[in-house]
Short mmCIF file of C-alpha atoms and ligand atoms in Angstrom, two decimals:
data_model
loop_
_atom_site.label_atom_id
_atom_site.label_comp_id
_atom_site.label_asym_id
_atom_site.label_seq_id
_atom_site.Cartn_x
_atom_site.Cartn_y
_atom_site.Cartn_z
CA MET G 1 64.18 -5.69 15.61
CA LYS G 2 61.39 -4.01 13.72
CA GLU G 3 59.08 -2.06 15.84
CA ILE G 4 55.55 -3.07 15.08
CA VAL G 5 53.33 -0.21 13.98
CA PRO G 6 50.22 -0.04 15.10
CA GLN G 7 48.22 -0.70 11.57
CA PRO G 8 45.05 1.33 11.26
CA PRO G 9 42.07 -1.11 11.80
CA ILE G 10 40.96 -2.75 8.17
CA VAL G 11 37.25 -2.41 8.58
CA GLN G 12 36.84 1.51 9.25
CA ASN G 13 33.79 2.02 10.77
CA GLU G 14 31.84 2.77 7.87
CA GLN G 15 28.36 3.69 9.35
CA ARG G 16 30.14 6.39 11.25
CA ALA G 17 32.07 7.88 8.71
CA ILE G 18 28.91 8.20 6.36
CA GLN G 19 26.56 9.06 9.03
CA GLU G 20 29.52 11.93 9.52
CA LEU G 21 29.19 13.18 6.07
CA PHE G 22 25.38 13.84 6.20
CA GLN G 23 25.68 15.48 9.82
CA LYS G 24 28.09 17.66 7.83
CA HIS G 25 26.75 18.54 4.51
CA VAL G 26 23.23 17.10 4.28
CA VAL G 27 20.06 19.50 5.22
CA PRO G 28 18.65 17.24 8.37
CA SER G 29 14.99 17.44 7.02
CA TYR G 30 14.75 13.88 8.12
CA GLY G 31 14.55 12.09 10.84
CA ARG G 32 16.60 8.96 10.01
CA PHE G 33 17.35 5.65 11.41
CA ASP G 34 20.89 4.61 12.26
CA LEU G 35 21.26 2.55 9.44
CA ALA G 36 23.03 2.71 6.16
CA PHE G 37 22.51 0.34 3.53
CA LYS G 38 25.20 -0.90 0.63
CA ARG G 39 23.29 -3.14 -1.51
CA GLY G 40 20.10 -5.47 -2.28
CA ILE G 41 19.13 -7.94 -4.14
CA GLY G 42 14.95 -8.64 -4.45
CA SER G 43 13.69 -8.26 -0.90
CA HIS G 44 16.60 -8.27 0.72
CA LEU G 45 18.96 -5.37 1.96
CA TRP G 46 22.76 -5.69 3.23
CA ASP G 47 23.63 -2.96 5.61
CA VAL G 48 27.04 -1.45 5.32
CA ASN G 49 27.87 -3.60 8.21
CA GLY G 50 27.07 -7.09 6.25
CA LYS G 51 24.07 -7.78 8.30
CA ARG G 52 21.24 -8.57 6.39
CA TYR G 53 17.40 -7.13 6.43
CA LEU G 54 14.00 -8.07 4.82
CA ASP G 55 12.46 -5.28 3.22
CA PHE G 56 8.82 -4.79 4.30
CA GLY G 57 8.95 -1.12 3.35
CA GLY G 58 10.08 -0.72 -0.40
CA GLY G 59 11.81 2.29 0.17
CA ILE G 60 7.81 3.79 1.39
CA ALA G 61 6.31 1.57 -1.74
CA VAL G 62 8.56 2.58 -4.58
CA CYS G 63 10.43 -0.63 -5.21
CA ALA G 64 7.71 -2.37 -7.07
CA LEU G 65 9.86 -4.84 -8.32
CA GLY G 66 12.57 -5.16 -5.34
CA HIS G 67 16.47 -4.47 -5.56
CA ALA G 68 18.43 -4.60 -8.61
CA HIS G 69 16.00 -6.81 -10.11
CA PRO G 70 17.93 -7.38 -13.30
CA GLU G 71 14.57 -6.12 -15.85
CA ILE G 72 15.09 -3.03 -14.84
CA THR G 73 19.27 -2.73 -14.80
CA GLU G 74 18.43 -4.18 -18.54
CA ALA G 75 15.97 -1.32 -19.09
CA LEU G 76 17.97 1.99 -18.18
CA VAL G 77 21.17 -0.12 -20.09
CA GLU G 78 19.41 -0.47 -23.20
CA GLN G 79 17.65 3.17 -23.37
CA SER G 80 20.64 4.92 -22.38
CA LYS G 81 22.40 3.45 -25.24
CA GLN G 82 19.66 4.97 -27.59
CA LEU G 83 18.48 8.32 -25.77
CA VAL G 84 18.45 9.68 -22.52
CA HIS G 85 16.70 12.76 -22.77
CA ILE G 86 15.67 15.09 -25.43
CA SER G 87 13.13 17.58 -23.77
CA ASN G 88 9.50 17.85 -24.50
CA LEU G 89 9.96 19.87 -27.39
CA TYR G 90 9.95 16.23 -29.52
CA TYR G 91 8.32 13.44 -29.66
CA HIS G 92 9.28 10.13 -28.30
CA GLU G 93 7.84 6.40 -28.83
CA PRO G 94 8.47 5.52 -24.84
CA GLN G 95 6.88 8.37 -23.40
CA GLY G 96 3.67 7.56 -25.79
CA ARG G 97 3.66 4.09 -25.24
CA LEU G 98 3.75 4.40 -21.55
CA ALA G 99 1.03 6.49 -21.97
CA GLU G 100 -1.16 4.05 -24.04
CA LYS G 101 -0.58 1.96 -21.23
CA LEU G 102 -1.54 3.83 -18.35
CA ALA G 103 -4.39 5.15 -19.55
CA GLY G 104 -5.27 1.30 -20.96
CA LEU G 105 -5.48 0.73 -17.67
CA ILE G 106 -7.47 3.40 -16.10
CA GLY G 107 -10.13 3.76 -18.83
CA PRO G 108 -10.33 6.70 -21.31
CA GLY G 109 -8.20 10.01 -21.06
CA LYS G 110 -4.58 11.39 -21.75
CA ILE G 111 -1.52 11.10 -19.52
CA PHE G 112 0.88 13.92 -18.68
CA PHE G 113 4.35 13.20 -16.98
CA CYS G 114 6.39 14.39 -14.48
CA ASN G 115 9.00 13.59 -11.96
CA SER G 116 7.56 12.97 -8.54
CA GLY G 117 3.98 12.60 -6.71
CA ALA G 118 3.65 16.06 -5.54
CA GLU G 119 4.36 17.24 -8.42
CA ALA G 120 1.99 14.64 -10.24
CA ASN G 121 -0.80 16.13 -7.30
CA GLU G 122 0.85 20.10 -8.83
CA GLY G 123 -0.81 19.25 -11.79
CA LEU G 124 -3.96 17.91 -10.54
CA TYR G 125 -3.97 21.63 -8.82
CA LYS G 126 -3.84 23.39 -11.91
CA LEU G 127 -5.76 21.51 -13.96
CA ALA G 128 -8.47 22.30 -11.56
CA ARG G 129 -8.17 25.76 -11.03
CA LYS G 130 -7.86 26.02 -15.29
CA PHE G 131 -11.34 23.75 -15.32
CA GLY G 132 -12.98 26.66 -12.66
CA HIS G 133 -11.44 29.39 -14.05
CA ASP G 134 -14.21 30.93 -15.97
CA GLU G 135 -16.80 30.51 -13.43
CA GLY G 136 -14.42 32.00 -10.39
CA ARG G 137 -14.30 28.41 -9.01
CA PHE G 138 -10.74 27.62 -7.22
CA GLU G 139 -11.30 25.88 -4.20
CA ILE G 140 -10.36 21.87 -3.91
CA ILE G 141 -11.98 19.76 -0.89
CA THR G 142 -9.33 17.34 0.47
CA ALA G 143 -9.11 14.96 3.59
CA GLN G 144 -7.81 15.10 7.11
CA ASN G 145 -4.76 12.76 7.51
CA SER G 146 -4.46 12.94 4.14
CA PHE G 147 -1.12 13.44 2.50
CA HIS G 148 -0.38 14.85 -0.91
CA GLY G 149 3.39 15.92 -0.58
CA ARG G 150 5.86 18.62 0.23
CA THR G 151 5.50 21.22 -2.28
CA LEU G 152 3.64 25.01 -0.97
CA GLY G 153 0.49 23.78 -3.18
CA GLY G 154 1.21 20.07 -1.80
CA ILE G 155 1.58 20.70 2.18
CA ALA G 156 -1.92 23.17 1.62
CA ALA G 157 -3.49 20.31 0.35
CA THR G 158 -2.29 17.58 3.00
CA GLY G 159 -5.08 17.43 5.40
CA GLN G 160 -2.12 17.52 8.92
CA ASP G 161 -1.21 20.56 10.68
CA LYS G 162 2.38 19.20 11.22
CA VAL G 163 3.73 19.67 7.61
CA LYS G 164 2.30 23.07 7.30
CA LYS G 165 3.77 24.67 10.30
CA GLY G 166 6.73 27.54 10.25
CA PHE G 167 5.95 27.91 6.45
CA GLU G 168 2.83 30.02 6.35
CA PRO G 169 1.17 32.13 4.24
CA ILE G 170 -0.68 28.60 3.51
CA VAL G 171 -1.45 28.79 -0.44
CA THR G 172 -5.38 29.65 -0.81
CA GLY G 173 -8.00 27.57 -1.95
CA PHE G 174 -8.15 24.45 0.00
CA LYS G 175 -9.97 22.81 2.82
CA HIS G 176 -10.35 19.88 4.66
CA VAL G 177 -13.50 17.30 6.16
CA PRO G 178 -12.56 14.22 7.79
CA TYR G 179 -12.15 11.42 5.39
CA GLY G 180 -15.00 9.16 4.85
CA ASP G 181 -17.63 11.85 6.01
CA LEU G 182 -19.67 12.22 3.46
CA ASP G 183 -22.12 15.23 5.55
CA ALA G 184 -18.91 16.94 6.09
CA MET G 185 -18.14 16.42 2.10
CA ARG G 186 -21.45 17.86 1.06
CA ALA G 187 -21.63 20.61 3.64
CA ALA G 188 -17.66 22.10 2.69
CA ILE G 189 -18.94 22.53 -1.19
CA THR G 190 -19.74 25.80 -1.72
CA PRO G 191 -19.94 28.12 -5.06
CA ALA G 192 -16.24 28.61 -5.48
CA THR G 193 -15.31 24.56 -4.92
CA VAL G 194 -13.78 23.16 -8.15
CA ALA G 195 -12.94 19.17 -6.86
CA ILE G 196 -12.74 16.55 -4.14
CA LEU G 197 -9.08 14.99 -3.92
CA VAL G 198 -8.94 12.20 -2.00
CA GLU G 199 -6.35 9.29 -2.14
CA GLY G 200 -8.46 5.76 -2.27
CA ILE G 201 -6.59 4.58 0.73
CA GLN G 202 -5.00 6.81 3.25
CA GLY G 203 -1.16 6.14 3.60
CA GLU G 204 0.80 8.78 5.61
CA GLY G 205 -2.65 8.66 7.27
CA GLY G 206 -2.14 5.60 9.09
CA ILE G 207 -3.99 3.01 6.23
CA THR G 208 -7.70 3.74 5.96
CA ALA G 209 -9.23 2.45 3.04
CA ALA G 210 -12.37 4.49 1.59
CA THR G 211 -15.25 2.81 1.60
CA PRO G 212 -17.23 1.62 -1.91
CA GLU G 213 -20.23 3.78 -1.13
CA TYR G 214 -17.76 6.82 -0.04
CA LEU G 215 -16.13 6.33 -3.57
CA LEU G 216 -19.81 6.16 -5.17
CA GLU G 217 -21.14 8.97 -3.51
CA LEU G 218 -18.22 11.08 -4.21
CA ARG G 219 -18.68 10.58 -7.65
CA ARG G 220 -22.22 11.40 -7.57
CA LEU G 221 -21.73 14.44 -5.64
CA CYS G 222 -19.19 15.34 -8.37
CA ASP G 223 -21.34 14.75 -10.85
CA GLU G 224 -24.33 17.28 -9.53
CA LYS G 225 -22.26 20.15 -8.20
CA LYS G 226 -19.80 19.64 -11.81
CA LEU G 227 -16.61 19.34 -9.69
CA LEU G 228 -13.63 16.97 -10.65
CA LEU G 229 -13.23 14.07 -8.84
CA LEU G 230 -9.33 13.69 -8.11
CA MET G 231 -7.66 10.56 -6.86
CA ASP G 232 -4.16 10.75 -5.55
CA SER G 233 -2.79 7.01 -6.45
CA VAL G 234 0.98 7.89 -5.24
CA GLN G 235 0.99 5.09 -2.75
CA CYS G 236 -2.13 3.39 -3.02
CA GLY G 237 -1.70 2.69 -6.79
CA HIS G 238 0.41 0.39 -8.99
CA PHE G 239 -1.32 -2.92 -8.52
CA ARG G 240 -0.51 -2.79 -4.71
CA THR G 241 -3.73 -3.61 -3.79
CA GLY G 242 -3.89 -6.11 -6.28
CA ARG G 243 -5.69 -4.02 -9.34
CA PHE G 244 -4.04 -0.91 -11.08
CA GLN G 245 -5.97 1.44 -8.77
CA SER G 246 -7.20 0.70 -5.15
CA TYR G 247 -10.45 1.91 -6.01
CA GLN G 248 -10.79 -0.71 -8.79
CA ARG G 249 -10.12 -3.00 -5.61
CA ILE G 250 -12.19 -1.65 -3.69
CA LEU G 251 -15.14 -1.23 -6.04
CA GLU G 252 -14.77 -5.03 -7.59
CA ARG G 253 -18.36 -6.63 -6.99
CA VAL G 254 -19.87 -3.44 -5.95
CA PRO G 255 -23.18 -2.58 -8.66
CA GLY G 256 -22.25 0.22 -9.94
CA GLY G 257 -18.09 -0.25 -9.18
CA GLU G 258 -16.85 -1.09 -13.02
CA THR G 259 -17.74 2.14 -14.35
CA PHE G 260 -16.66 4.31 -11.86
CA LEU G 261 -14.18 5.84 -12.89
CA PRO G 262 -12.27 9.35 -11.46
CA ASP G 263 -11.72 12.59 -13.56
CA GLY G 264 -7.87 12.79 -12.93
CA ILE G 265 -5.45 10.14 -11.11
CA SER G 266 -1.92 11.19 -9.53
CA MET G 267 0.45 8.43 -9.73
CA ALA G 268 4.71 8.36 -8.45
CA LYS G 269 6.13 6.35 -6.36
CA SER G 270 5.46 2.34 -7.87
CA LEU G 271 5.84 3.69 -11.56
CA GLY G 272 9.52 3.91 -11.72
CA GLY G 273 10.28 1.52 -9.34
CA GLY G 274 13.01 3.84 -7.68
CA PHE G 275 13.62 5.59 -10.67
CA PRO G 276 11.92 8.93 -9.96
CA ILE G 277 8.85 9.18 -12.66
CA GLY G 278 5.62 10.57 -11.30
CA ALA G 279 2.29 11.42 -13.93
CA PHE G 280 -1.18 12.55 -13.77
CA TRP G 281 -4.22 10.55 -15.80
CA VAL G 282 -7.03 13.05 -16.69
CA ARG G 283 -10.21 11.58 -17.79
CA GLY G 284 -11.45 11.97 -21.54
CA PRO G 285 -13.95 15.12 -21.45
CA HIS G 286 -11.24 16.90 -19.47
CA ALA G 287 -7.80 15.99 -21.39
CA ASP G 288 -6.77 18.99 -23.71
CA LEU G 289 -7.40 21.13 -20.45
CA LEU G 290 -4.02 21.79 -20.09
CA GLY G 291 -3.22 23.68 -23.99
CA PRO G 292 0.46 24.56 -25.15
CA GLY G 293 2.05 26.50 -22.62
CA THR G 294 0.11 25.93 -20.00
CA HIS G 295 2.11 23.13 -17.95
CA GLY G 296 5.25 21.57 -18.49
CA THR G 297 8.42 20.24 -16.43
CA THR G 298 12.02 19.53 -17.79
CA TYR G 299 12.55 16.15 -16.81
CA GLY G 300 8.53 14.58 -17.34
CA GLY G 301 8.47 11.67 -19.22
CA THR G 302 11.83 11.28 -20.22
CA PRO G 303 12.69 7.83 -22.57
CA LEU G 304 14.78 6.28 -20.28
CA GLY G 305 12.58 6.87 -17.40
CA CYS G 306 9.70 5.75 -19.17
CA ALA G 307 11.33 2.63 -20.76
CA VAL G 308 11.64 1.30 -17.36
CA ALA G 309 8.40 2.21 -16.32
CA LEU G 310 7.20 0.19 -19.28
CA ARG G 311 9.85 -2.66 -18.18
CA ILE G 312 8.11 -3.19 -15.23
CA LEU G 313 4.76 -2.73 -16.00
CA GLN G 314 5.48 -5.75 -18.55
CA VAL G 315 7.18 -7.82 -15.03
CA ILE G 316 4.25 -7.05 -13.70
CA GLU G 317 1.84 -8.67 -15.80
CA ARG G 318 3.97 -11.39 -16.93
CA GLU G 319 4.37 -12.92 -13.75
CA GLY G 320 1.10 -11.99 -12.39
CA LEU G 321 2.29 -9.65 -9.72
CA ALA G 322 -0.97 -8.00 -9.25
CA ASP G 323 -2.30 -11.59 -8.31
CA ASN G 324 1.24 -11.81 -5.74
CA ALA G 325 -0.13 -8.26 -4.27
CA ARG G 326 -3.41 -9.91 -3.18
CA HIS G 327 -2.77 -13.21 -1.97
CA THR G 328 0.74 -12.50 -0.35
CA GLY G 329 -1.35 -9.53 1.30
CA GLU G 330 -3.78 -11.60 2.15
CA PHE G 331 -1.66 -14.32 4.13
CA LEU G 332 0.22 -11.20 5.78
CA LYS G 333 -2.87 -10.12 7.01
CA SER G 334 -4.22 -12.93 7.96
CA GLU G 335 -0.97 -14.30 10.54
CA LEU G 336 -0.88 -10.62 11.87
CA LEU G 337 -4.76 -10.47 12.35
CA LYS G 338 -3.85 -13.93 14.32
CA LEU G 339 -1.30 -12.07 15.89
CA ALA G 340 -3.34 -9.63 16.97
CA THR G 341 -5.79 -11.67 18.72
CA LYS G 342 -3.34 -13.12 20.06
CA TYR G 343 -2.02 -10.01 21.64
CA PRO G 344 -4.38 -7.94 22.01
CA HIS G 345 -3.06 -5.42 24.37
CA VAL G 346 0.14 -4.86 21.79
CA ILE G 347 -2.08 -5.03 18.32
CA LYS G 348 -5.00 -2.93 18.04
CA SER G 349 -6.48 -3.69 14.64
CA VAL G 350 -4.68 -4.58 11.63
CA ARG G 351 -6.10 -2.48 8.34
CA GLY G 352 -5.36 -2.57 4.41
CA ILE G 353 -5.71 -4.23 1.19
CA GLY G 354 -3.39 -5.95 -0.63
CA LEU G 355 0.43 -5.39 0.28
CA MET G 356 -0.56 -1.82 1.89
CA ILE G 357 -1.15 -3.01 5.41
CA GLY G 358 -1.39 -0.88 8.66
CA ILE G 359 -0.23 -2.62 12.32
CA GLU G 360 -2.10 -0.22 14.87
CA LEU G 361 0.18 -0.58 18.22
CA ALA G 362 -1.13 0.32 21.26
CA GLY G 363 -0.14 3.33 22.79
CA LYS G 364 3.31 3.23 24.33
CA GLU G 365 1.77 3.28 27.72
CA GLN G 366 0.38 0.08 27.19
CA ILE G 367 3.08 -1.85 26.16
CA PRO G 368 5.01 -2.12 29.60
CA ALA G 369 8.51 -3.03 27.68
CA PHE G 370 7.62 0.44 25.50
CA ALA G 371 6.88 2.70 28.43
CA ALA G 372 9.92 3.77 30.49
CA ASN G 373 10.95 4.98 26.39
CA ASP G 374 9.83 8.42 25.44
CA LYS G 375 9.78 7.19 21.28
CA THR G 376 6.30 6.08 19.86
CA SER G 377 5.07 2.65 20.35
CA ALA G 378 5.45 3.02 16.30
CA LEU G 379 9.20 4.05 16.53
CA GLN G 380 10.36 1.73 19.09
CA PHE G 381 8.55 -0.95 17.42
CA VAL G 382 9.94 -0.67 14.28
CA ASN G 383 13.76 0.22 15.77
CA ARG G 384 13.09 -3.71 17.40
CA LEU G 385 12.36 -5.21 13.95
CA HIS G 386 15.28 -3.29 12.59
CA ASP G 387 17.49 -5.23 15.70
CA ALA G 388 15.73 -8.26 14.05
CA GLY G 389 16.35 -7.97 10.29
CA VAL G 390 12.89 -6.36 9.17
CA LEU G 391 12.36 -3.32 7.64
CA THR G 392 8.82 -1.48 8.18
CA ILE G 393 7.61 2.19 8.04
CA PRO G 394 6.02 4.35 10.55
CA SER G 395 3.54 6.13 10.42
CA GLY G 396 1.94 8.84 12.71
CA THR G 397 2.21 7.41 16.72
CA GLN G 398 1.15 4.26 16.46
CA VAL G 399 1.15 2.56 12.83
CA VAL G 400 3.69 0.67 11.63
CA ARG G 401 3.10 0.22 7.61
CA LEU G 402 4.16 -3.12 4.96
CA LEU G 403 5.09 -2.16 1.79
CA PRO G 404 6.70 -4.51 0.40
CA ALA G 405 7.84 -5.45 -3.44
CA LEU G 406 4.47 -6.56 -5.31
CA ASN G 407 7.38 -9.88 -5.78
CA LEU G 408 7.67 -10.13 -2.33
CA ARG G 409 7.63 -14.30 -2.06
CA PRO G 410 5.20 -16.65 0.20
CA GLU G 411 8.61 -17.97 1.76
CA GLU G 412 10.15 -14.08 2.24
CA ALA G 413 6.40 -13.04 3.74
CA ALA G 414 6.54 -16.06 5.90
CA GLU G 415 9.75 -15.36 7.47
CA GLY G 416 8.83 -12.00 7.88
CA ILE G 417 5.74 -13.32 9.72
CA HIS G 418 7.72 -15.08 11.95
CA VAL G 419 10.39 -12.22 13.10
CA ILE G 420 7.21 -10.15 13.77
CA LYS G 421 5.88 -12.51 15.80
CA SER G 422 9.06 -13.21 17.73
CA VAL G 423 9.42 -9.36 18.51
CA ILE G 424 5.73 -9.38 19.79
CA ALA G 425 6.42 -12.20 21.92
CA ASN G 426 9.59 -10.73 23.09
CA LEU G 427 7.26 -7.41 24.43
CA VAL G 428 4.90 -9.31 26.43
C1 LIG L 501 4.32 9.70 -1.48
C2 LIG L 501 3.21 10.50 -1.44
C3 LIG L 501 2.94 11.67 -2.07
C4 LIG L 501 4.65 12.64 -2.35
O1 LIG L 501 4.89 12.10 -3.39
P1 LIG L 501 6.64 12.67 -3.62
O2 LIG L 501 7.02 11.60 -4.52
O3 LIG L 501 7.68 12.31 -2.24
O4 LIG L 501 6.29 14.37 -3.90
C5 LIG L 501 1.95 12.03 -2.02
N1 LIG L 501 1.03 11.53 -2.08
C6 LIG L 501 0.94 10.10 -1.50
C7 LIG L 501 -0.41 9.53 -1.33
C8 LIG L 501 2.16 9.62 -1.21
O5 LIG L 501 2.18 9.04 -0.61
#
C-alpha cells in the first residue's frame, strides 16, 4: 500500500514570506501596514491573498492615472525602445517638450528636472541661496506643520520636530512660523531672509489650504522685501485641486488672483504617475540664476521619465481629468460633510479641495470603539477601512487623507463613500 506523504500546502502564506524578507533585509524606516499587494487596475488593487481594495490613497497622491494605465505602459515601452538615458551632457526632445508644457501651465519661466519631491525642494533652497548670496542673505521661512522631504535640507525646512529628532545638527538657515499667520510671517523677516516657502495646501500637516488673502499678501510681502516666494506643490499640484496648481484654484475668481505667480514651484508625486520624476519651475527673471555647473543630477529628466510625464499630461487633458478631480472631489467632500453632520462625535471636520481631502476624526478617547486601543484614531480608522476594502492615508494622529487617482470614476467614489459610511456606522 502506498504511503500518503503530506504535501506542502499549494497556497503558501505569501504575505508572511514577503514580510519576513522585509524584516530580514529592508531598513525598517517605515511604519508599514500588514498588507502586501500584487497588482492593480485603475483605482483597484489586489493583495497577495486575492482580496480587492479600492485605492483612495493613490500611492500618496502619486498614481495620477491609477494603476497599470495602458498609456503609461505604452509610453514606457515605446520610449524605452528609442532611448532610456543619455545624461544631461546632451540634448533630447522629451525633456525640452516637457519643460515647455510645464512652463506653459504655470507661466513664463524655466524647468529643472530631478527625481523626487525632496530633491525638487533642495533645488529651490539652492536657487534662493544663489539669489541672496551677494547680499549675504540666506534664510528661508517656512510654515509650522509643513512637510518638504527627508533630506537634511528637507528636514530642516519641514516645520515638524518629529522629522528632525535624532538628526541634529540641523542644516541652518530655516525658520518656521504658523501657517496662515501673516503677522508672524512679517515679524520673522530679517535682513538675512531670502525666501518664503509654503505649500498651497499642507498635505502631511493634515490638509490645510491657504486662503486667497494669505497667498496674495505673501506675494506682496515678497515683492516689498525682495524675497522669493516659493511653493511646494509636490502633493497639492498636478491638477489634484481641479487646476494645475492649487494656488490657481484657490485664487480662482479672486480679484488679482489670475495674475498671481510665485517665483519657484517644486513638483513630483503625480508628475510621473509612479515613475520617479521631480522638477522645479523658476520664474522668468530668475530662470538663469543656476548657470552651468551650479546644480545637477545624473537621472534628472531622462527621456524615459519625461516621455511618461508628457503622456500623463496628454491623458489628463484629453479626458478632462482636471474637471473630474474638481467634480468627483466635490461629491466626496459633500458626502463626507453629511457624515460629519450625522456623526459629529466621530468626524470633527472635512477639509480640502478637489481630490485632496482630509477627514479630521475625534480623538480616540472620544470614540468608544477606539478608546481601549493605544493606536491613534487615524490609524484605527485606516485599519478598519482596510478590513472593509478601502485604502486611505493617515496624516498625524487624527486626520485621514483621500488622495485618489485623478481618473477616479463617480461609481468608485460612491463605492468608497458607502464603505466609509458603513465603517462609521459600526463605530457607534
Ligand atoms: C511627498 C512630499 C515631499 C517629498 O517628496 P519625496 O518625493 O518623498 O522626496 C515634499 N513636499 C511635499 C508637500 C510632499 O507631500
